[in-house]
Each structure stands twice: as C-alpha cells, then as structure tokens.
C-alpha cells in the first residue's frame, strides 16, 4: 500500500499549484490532505469522500483550494489557487481515517511522503 504525493514547488504569492496523490495497493474511501510548516503541528487542509460528494476544508483555505479525486486512477488532487506565504509547508496526503474525524491526523494510518510547497511574497 502506497501513497505518492507530487506537484509541490515554489511560487509567488497569488500563484497556483496542483498537488497529486496517487494511491496503490488498496482502495481508499476517504482521502485527506494535511500540511506541516517548520516548528508547527501537522494541520488538516481538506478531505474528500470516495464519491466526491462530501468535502471538508480548513477555514483558511476555503474558496482558494479545491480537493477532487479520480477513482479510475486512484488519485486525489489538491488545486491550490491564490496562494499565500502562510501556505508554505510540506503537504501530505493520507488515506482512510479510522473514525469519523476526518480532520484528525492521528486517525489516519496511511500517509504519503510529503511534497514541499513554498510561497514567496
């Protein structure tokens, strides 16, 4: 079972990036994105149900980030627009929380390796 995150990079404030998380080895029903800035705890960013009909976002990214998935490709995406310097972090994808708390990183057993996003002002 593997989650492979990619798509990070360096952009200026106001720019866009699309992160991709490719899953293999099993079907994940709930997929989430988290981020961790230096010296800070891992923070929930967004999560999506298998059908895509249910999504959740942290307030700070609502209206700027969009989570989506392609089940045929077993892949989840995070489209990030209007990026801000405070979005700078390592972004991780995760699969299938063991409880209904999709925003709690401690509930996830499967994690990708992380991809760095750096936003300069």
N, CA, C and O of each residue as an XYZ file, in Angstrom:
484
protein
N       0.859     -1.181      0.000
C       0.000      0.000      0.000
C       0.900      1.237      0.000
O       1.812      1.367      0.816
N       0.613      2.136     -0.938
C       1.485      3.301     -1.073
C       0.689      4.518     -1.497
O      -0.235      4.424     -2.306
N       1.056      5.658     -0.945
C       0.537      6.946     -1.367
C       1.722      7.779     -1.825
O       2.690      7.955     -1.085
N       1.643      8.290     -3.043
C       2.751      9.043     -3.618
C       2.276     10.453     -3.934
O       1.476     10.664     -4.846
N       2.783     11.418     -3.164
C       2.399     12.815     -3.373
C       3.414     13.506     -4.279
O       4.613     13.237     -4.215
N       2.910     14.392     -5.113
C       3.778     15.151     -6.009
C       3.108     16.465     -6.369
O       1.942     16.691     -6.044
N       3.859     17.332     -7.044
C       3.297     18.577     -7.551
C       3.694     19.817     -6.783
O       3.323     20.926     -7.169
N       4.434     19.657     -5.715
C       4.863     20.826     -4.962
C       5.877     21.645     -5.738
O       6.360     21.224     -6.789
N       6.193     22.805     -5.217
C       7.160     23.676     -5.872
C       7.199     25.030     -5.198
O       6.652     25.229     -4.114
N       7.863     25.955     -5.873
C       7.986     27.322     -5.364
C       7.237     28.272     -6.284
O       7.443     28.274     -7.498
N       6.368     29.074     -5.694
C       5.592     30.040     -6.473
C       5.542     31.361     -5.717
O       5.819     31.420     -4.519
N       5.189     32.400     -6.425
C       4.978     33.681     -5.777
C       3.550     33.764     -5.248
O       2.660     33.054     -5.715
N       3.350     34.627     -4.284
C       2.013     34.841     -3.734
C       1.035     35.163     -4.862
O       1.337     35.935     -5.772
N      -0.130     34.557     -4.777
C      -1.135     34.721     -5.811
C      -1.097     33.650     -6.875
O      -2.007     33.548     -7.699
N      -0.048     32.852     -6.859
C       0.090     31.792     -7.855
C      -0.703     30.556     -7.503
O      -1.433     30.519     -6.513
N      -0.541     29.532     -8.345
C      -1.305     28.294     -8.206
C      -0.391     27.082     -8.323
O       0.646     27.116     -8.987
N      -0.802     26.026     -7.666
C      -0.164     24.723     -7.796
C      -1.244     23.657     -7.696
O      -2.279     23.863     -7.062
N      -0.991     22.517     -8.327
C      -1.887     21.383     -8.162
C      -1.092     20.210     -7.630
O      -0.144     19.748     -8.265
N      -1.481     19.733     -6.465
C      -0.853     18.564     -5.875
C      -1.600     17.311     -6.295
O      -2.819     17.320     -6.463
N      -0.857     16.251     -6.458
C      -1.420     14.963     -6.845
C      -0.983     13.907     -5.849
O       0.168     13.888     -5.414
N      -1.908     13.029     -5.491
C      -1.595     11.903     -4.621
C      -2.088     10.638     -5.301
O      -3.293     10.431     -5.441
N      -1.167      9.802     -5.719
C      -1.500      8.556     -6.389
C      -1.446      7.416     -5.386
O      -0.433      7.208     -4.719
N      -2.544      6.683     -5.288
C      -2.633      5.576     -4.338
C      -2.475      4.251     -5.074
O      -2.872      4.117     -6.231
N      -1.897      3.289     -4.393
C      -1.763      1.953     -4.967
C      -1.867      0.933     -3.846
O      -1.533      1.215     -2.695
N      -2.327     -0.235     -4.193
C      -2.384     -1.321     -3.230
C      -3.711     -1.515     -2.543
O      -3.978     -2.590     -2.007
N      -4.554     -0.490     -2.547
C      -5.880     -0.630     -1.953
C      -6.746      0.535     -2.386
O      -6.256      1.532     -2.917
N      -8.027      0.395     -2.153
C      -8.958      1.478     -2.419
C      -9.155      2.280     -1.138
O      -9.482      1.724     -0.090
N      -8.955      3.576     -1.233
C      -9.162      4.455     -0.095
C     -10.517      5.139     -0.220
O     -10.855      5.690     -1.267
N     -11.270      5.096      0.839
C     -12.600      5.673      0.789
C     -12.592      7.166      1.133
O     -13.251      7.963      0.465
N     -11.873      7.527      2.138
C     -11.705      8.940      2.476
C     -10.237      9.300      2.265
O      -9.338      8.610      2.743
N     -10.018     10.378      1.552
C      -8.655     10.849      1.313
C      -8.529     12.258      1.875
O      -9.452     13.066      1.764
N      -7.401     12.540      2.468
C      -7.195     13.865      3.056
C      -5.850     14.447      2.687
O      -4.912     13.732      2.333
N      -5.779     15.761      2.780
C      -4.513     16.488      2.640
C      -4.238     17.209      3.956
O      -5.129     17.813      4.553
N      -3.000     17.131      4.383
C      -2.532     17.823      5.575
C      -1.280     18.607      5.201
O      -0.688     18.385      4.144
N      -0.890     19.516      6.070
C       0.355     20.244      5.849
C       1.046     20.494      7.178
O       0.423     20.545      8.238
N       2.349     20.646      7.076
C       3.136     20.892      8.275
C       4.226     21.902      7.960
O       5.108     21.653      7.138
N       4.151     23.036      8.622
C       5.165     24.075      8.497
C       6.240     23.851      9.555
O       5.976     23.206     10.570
N       7.437     24.365      9.339
C       8.513     24.179     10.316
C       8.112     24.667     11.700
O       7.632     25.789     11.859
N       8.312     23.822     12.689
C       8.019     24.196     14.066
C       6.557     24.147     14.453
O       6.183     24.516     15.566
N       5.719     23.681     13.511
C       4.278     23.621     13.792
C       3.785     22.188     13.697
O       4.441     21.318     13.124
N       2.608     21.967     14.277
C       1.990     20.654     14.191
C       1.372     20.441     12.818
O       1.070     21.389     12.092
N       1.196     19.176     12.486
C       0.548     18.851     11.224
C      -0.898     19.338     11.270
O      -1.610     19.120     12.250
N      -1.318     20.002     10.189
C      -2.615     20.668     10.133
C      -3.477     20.083      9.029
O      -3.002     19.826      7.923
N      -4.738     19.878      9.337
C      -5.698     19.426      8.329
C      -5.909     20.520      7.293
O      -5.999     21.701      7.629
N      -5.988     20.113      6.026
C      -6.259     21.054      4.940
C      -7.600     20.751      4.278
O      -8.453     21.631      4.162
N      -7.782     19.510      3.848
C      -9.012     19.155      3.127
C      -9.167     17.643      3.126
O      -8.195     16.906      3.290
N     -10.407     17.191      2.937
C     -10.685     15.766      2.829
C     -11.868     15.564      1.897
O     -12.685     16.464      1.701
N     -11.947     14.363      1.323
C     -12.984     14.078      0.349
C     -13.443     12.638      0.496
O     -12.635     11.745      0.755
N     -14.736     12.415      0.332
C     -15.288     11.071      0.369
C     -15.003     10.358     -0.943
O     -14.551     10.973     -1.909
N     -15.268      9.063     -0.969
C     -14.970      8.296     -2.178
C     -15.782      8.785     -3.377
O     -15.269      8.865     -4.494
N     -17.024      9.103     -3.139
C     -17.869      9.555     -4.250
C     -17.534     10.975     -4.681
O     -17.882     11.404     -5.781
N     -16.847     11.703     -3.789
C     -16.559     13.102     -4.076
C     -17.667     14.046     -3.671
O     -17.531     15.262     -3.803
N     -18.756     13.500     -3.181
C     -19.908     14.331     -2.858
C     -19.741     15.087     -1.551
O     -20.440     16.070     -1.307
N     -18.818     14.636     -0.709
C     -18.578     15.282      0.577
C     -17.133     15.753      0.652
O     -16.199     14.975      0.461
N     -16.969     17.025      0.931
C     -15.629     17.588      1.088
C     -15.612     18.484      2.324
O     -16.624     19.073      2.705
N     -14.450     18.568      2.926
C     -14.242     19.443      4.073
C     -12.944     20.210      3.861
O     -11.991     19.697      3.275
N     -12.926     21.443      4.348
C     -11.746     22.290      4.233
C     -11.508     23.015      5.551
O     -12.446     23.330      6.284
N     -10.256     23.269      5.832
C      -9.952     24.175      6.932
C     -10.349     25.574      6.489
O     -10.243     25.905      5.308
N     -10.796     26.384      7.410
C     -11.336     27.709      7.053
C     -10.340     28.555      6.262
O     -10.733     29.323      5.384
N      -9.067     28.413      6.570
C      -8.070     29.293      5.959
C      -7.867     29.044      4.465
O      -7.253     29.867      3.786
N      -8.368     27.928      3.942
C      -8.180     27.639      2.516
C      -9.496     27.629      1.744
O      -9.497     27.483      0.521
N     -10.600     27.782      2.440
C     -11.900     27.768      1.754
C     -11.952     28.869      0.694
O     -11.562     30.011      0.937
N     -12.437     28.496     -0.467
C     -12.526     29.453     -1.558
C     -11.259     29.568     -2.379
O     -11.268     30.175     -3.450
N     -10.170     28.995     -1.894
C      -8.891     29.047     -2.622
C      -8.428     27.658     -3.058
O      -7.863     27.509     -4.142
N      -8.658     26.656     -2.239
C      -8.225     25.286     -2.529
C      -9.434     24.432     -2.886
O     -10.535     24.649     -2.380
N      -9.212     23.459     -3.766
C     -10.262     22.516     -4.138
C      -9.689     21.111     -4.144
O      -8.696     20.836     -4.817
N     -10.319     20.232     -3.395
C      -9.920     18.824     -3.390
C     -10.835     18.059     -4.347
O     -12.039     18.310     -4.402
N     -10.258     17.137     -5.088
C     -11.043     16.323     -6.019
C     -10.357     14.968     -6.149
O      -9.243     14.776     -5.661
N     -11.029     14.039     -6.806
C     -10.423     12.720     -6.975
C     -10.891     12.088     -8.262
O     -11.962     12.400     -8.783
N     -10.064     11.192     -8.763
C     -10.364     10.392     -9.950
C     -10.232      8.941     -9.519
O      -9.119      8.423     -9.424
N     -11.341      8.286     -9.260
C     -11.292      6.919     -8.731
C     -10.761      5.927     -9.753
O     -10.167      4.915     -9.381
N     -10.962      6.198    -11.008
C     -10.428      5.301    -12.037
C      -8.901      5.268    -11.996
O      -8.279      4.256    -12.319
N      -8.316      6.385    -11.595
C      -6.859      6.472    -11.492
C      -6.377      6.304    -10.056
O      -5.174      6.325     -9.799
N      -7.307      6.139     -9.121
C      -6.969      6.016     -7.702
C      -6.099      7.184     -7.249
O      -5.079      7.006     -6.583
N      -6.527      8.369     -7.626
C      -5.733      9.579     -7.412
C      -6.610     10.675     -6.824
O      -7.784     10.804     -7.169
N      -6.019     11.464     -5.928
C      -6.695     12.621     -5.363
C      -5.840     13.851     -5.651
O      -4.612     13.774     -5.685
N      -6.495     14.970     -5.854
C      -5.822     16.203     -6.227
C      -6.139     17.308     -5.221
O      -7.168     17.284     -4.545
N      -5.239     18.263     -5.142
C      -5.496     19.475     -4.378
C      -5.087     20.655     -5.247
O      -3.901     20.940     -5.411
N      -6.082     21.334     -5.800
C      -5.831     22.527     -6.592
C      -5.741     23.709     -5.647
O      -6.680     23.997     -4.905
N      -4.614     24.385     -5.677
C      -4.364     25.498     -4.755
C      -4.199     26.781     -5.560
O      -3.248     26.928     -6.328
N      -5.123     27.694     -5.376
C      -5.088     28.983     -6.054
C      -4.900     30.107     -5.045
O      -5.084     29.917     -3.843
N      -4.538     31.259     -5.542
C      -4.343     32.437     -4.684
C      -3.480     32.105     -3.482
O      -3.819     32.429     -2.344
N      -2.374     31.462     -3.749
C      -1.501     31.016     -2.669
C      -0.920     32.189     -1.895
O      -0.646     33.255     -2.447
N      -0.744     31.959     -0.605
C      -0.210     32.964      0.308
C       1.062     32.430      0.959
O       1.251     31.215      1.027
N       1.926     33.303      1.433
C       3.138     32.827      2.112
C       2.831     31.904      3.283
O       3.614     31.000      3.577
N       1.723     32.114      3.945
C       1.368     31.248      5.078
C       0.929     29.850      4.659
O       0.708     28.990      5.512
N       0.801     29.616      3.366
C       0.512     28.268      2.868
C       1.791     27.439      2.737
O       1.731     26.244      2.447
N       2.939     28.069      2.950
C       4.208     27.353      2.838
C       4.287     26.245      3.876
O       4.131     26.485      5.073
N       4.530     25.027      3.400
C       4.577     23.854      4.271
C       4.921     22.628      3.429
O       4.967     22.684      2.200
N       5.156     21.540      4.117
C       5.195     20.236      3.453
C       3.771     19.693      3.471
O       3.134     19.625      4.521
N       3.285     19.310      2.304
C       1.925     18.814      2.175
C       1.945     17.292      2.060
O       2.724     16.714      1.303
N       1.062     16.662      2.837
C       0.964     15.215      2.879
C      -0.448     14.778      2.503
O      -1.429     15.429      2.862
N      -0.534     13.678      1.781
C      -1.835     13.071      1.584
C      -1.950     11.879      2.528
O      -0.949     11.280      2.924
N      -3.188     11.548      2.879
C      -3.438     10.461      3.816
C      -4.725      9.759      3.419
O      -5.589     10.336      2.758
N      -4.839      8.485      3.839
C      -5.999      7.712      3.439
C      -6.703      7.035      4.605
O      -6.087      6.520      5.539
N      -8.038      7.066      4.500
C      -8.928      6.307      5.367
C      -8.712      6.491      6.872
O      -8.049      5.670      7.506
N      -9.259      7.548      7.437
C      -9.219      7.700      8.891
C     -10.009      6.574      9.556
O     -11.010      6.107      9.011
N      -9.566      6.150     10.708
C     -10.201      5.018     11.381
C     -11.473      5.403     12.115
O     -12.181      4.537     12.628
N     -11.773      6.714     12.169
C     -13.013      7.149     12.797
C     -13.650      8.201     11.905
O     -13.186      8.459     10.795
N     -14.701      8.793     12.399
C     -15.386      9.821     11.618
C     -14.714     11.165     11.658
O     -15.208     12.116     11.052
N     -13.591     11.276     12.360
C     -12.904     12.550     12.467
C     -11.915     12.691     11.318
O     -10.746     12.330     11.457
N     -12.372     13.208     10.194
C     -11.532     13.300      9.008
C     -10.416     14.321      9.169
O      -9.426     14.264      8.439
N     -10.549     15.234     10.088
C      -9.562     16.301     10.234
C      -8.470     15.994     11.255
O      -7.552     16.791     11.447
N      -8.573     14.846     11.903
C      -7.589     14.479     12.936
C      -6.494     13.623     12.315
O      -6.765     12.490     11.918
N      -5.262     14.128     12.217
C      -4.205     13.340     11.579
C      -3.902     12.038     12.310
O      -3.419     11.084     11.701
N      -4.176     11.990     13.592
C      -3.899     10.774     14.362
C      -4.814      9.610     13.970
O      -4.545      8.462     14.322
N      -5.887      9.906     13.246
C      -6.819      8.858     12.846
C      -6.404      8.166     11.551
O      -6.975      7.137     11.188
N      -5.423      8.719     10.857
C      -5.034      8.174      9.557
C      -3.837      7.212      9.714
O      -2.857      7.527     10.389
N      -3.941      6.062      9.089
C      -2.863      5.077      9.145
C      -1.964      5.102      7.912
O      -0.831      4.622      7.958
N      -2.461      5.654      6.820
C      -1.714      5.630      5.562
C      -1.345      7.058      5.165
O      -2.195      7.946      5.108
N      -0.042      7.253      4.890
C       0.479      8.577      4.576
C       1.413      8.536      3.369
O       2.163      7.580      3.172
N       1.349      9.589      2.576
C       2.336      9.774      1.527
C       3.595     10.397      2.111
O       3.665     10.681      3.307
N       4.591     10.605      1.250
C       5.898     11.051      1.733
C       6.012     12.562      1.881
O       6.990     13.041      2.456
N       5.060     13.316      1.390
C       5.112     14.764      1.512
C       5.731     15.437      0.308
O       6.643     14.907     -0.326
N       5.218     16.616      0.007
C       5.758     17.421     -1.084
C       5.817     18.871     -0.611
O       4.860     19.378     -0.026
N       6.934     19.529     -0.864
C       7.169     20.872     -0.347
C       6.476     21.921     -1.205
O       6.589     21.909     -2.430
N       5.764     22.819     -0.554
C       5.164     23.977     -1.202
C       5.749     25.224     -0.547
O       5.673     25.394      0.670
N       6.327     26.084     -1.360
C       6.924     27.314     -0.858
C       6.317     28.489     -1.605
O       6.368     28.550     -2.834
N       5.744     29.418     -0.857
C       5.110     30.591     -1.452
C       5.862     31.829     -0.971
O       5.939     32.091      0.229
N       6.407     32.577     -1.905
C       7.173     33.779     -1.568
C       6.328     35.027     -1.778
O       5.465     35.070     -2.655
N       6.584     36.023     -0.974
C       5.800     37.261     -1.063
C       6.408     38.233     -2.061
O       5.877     39.325     -2.262
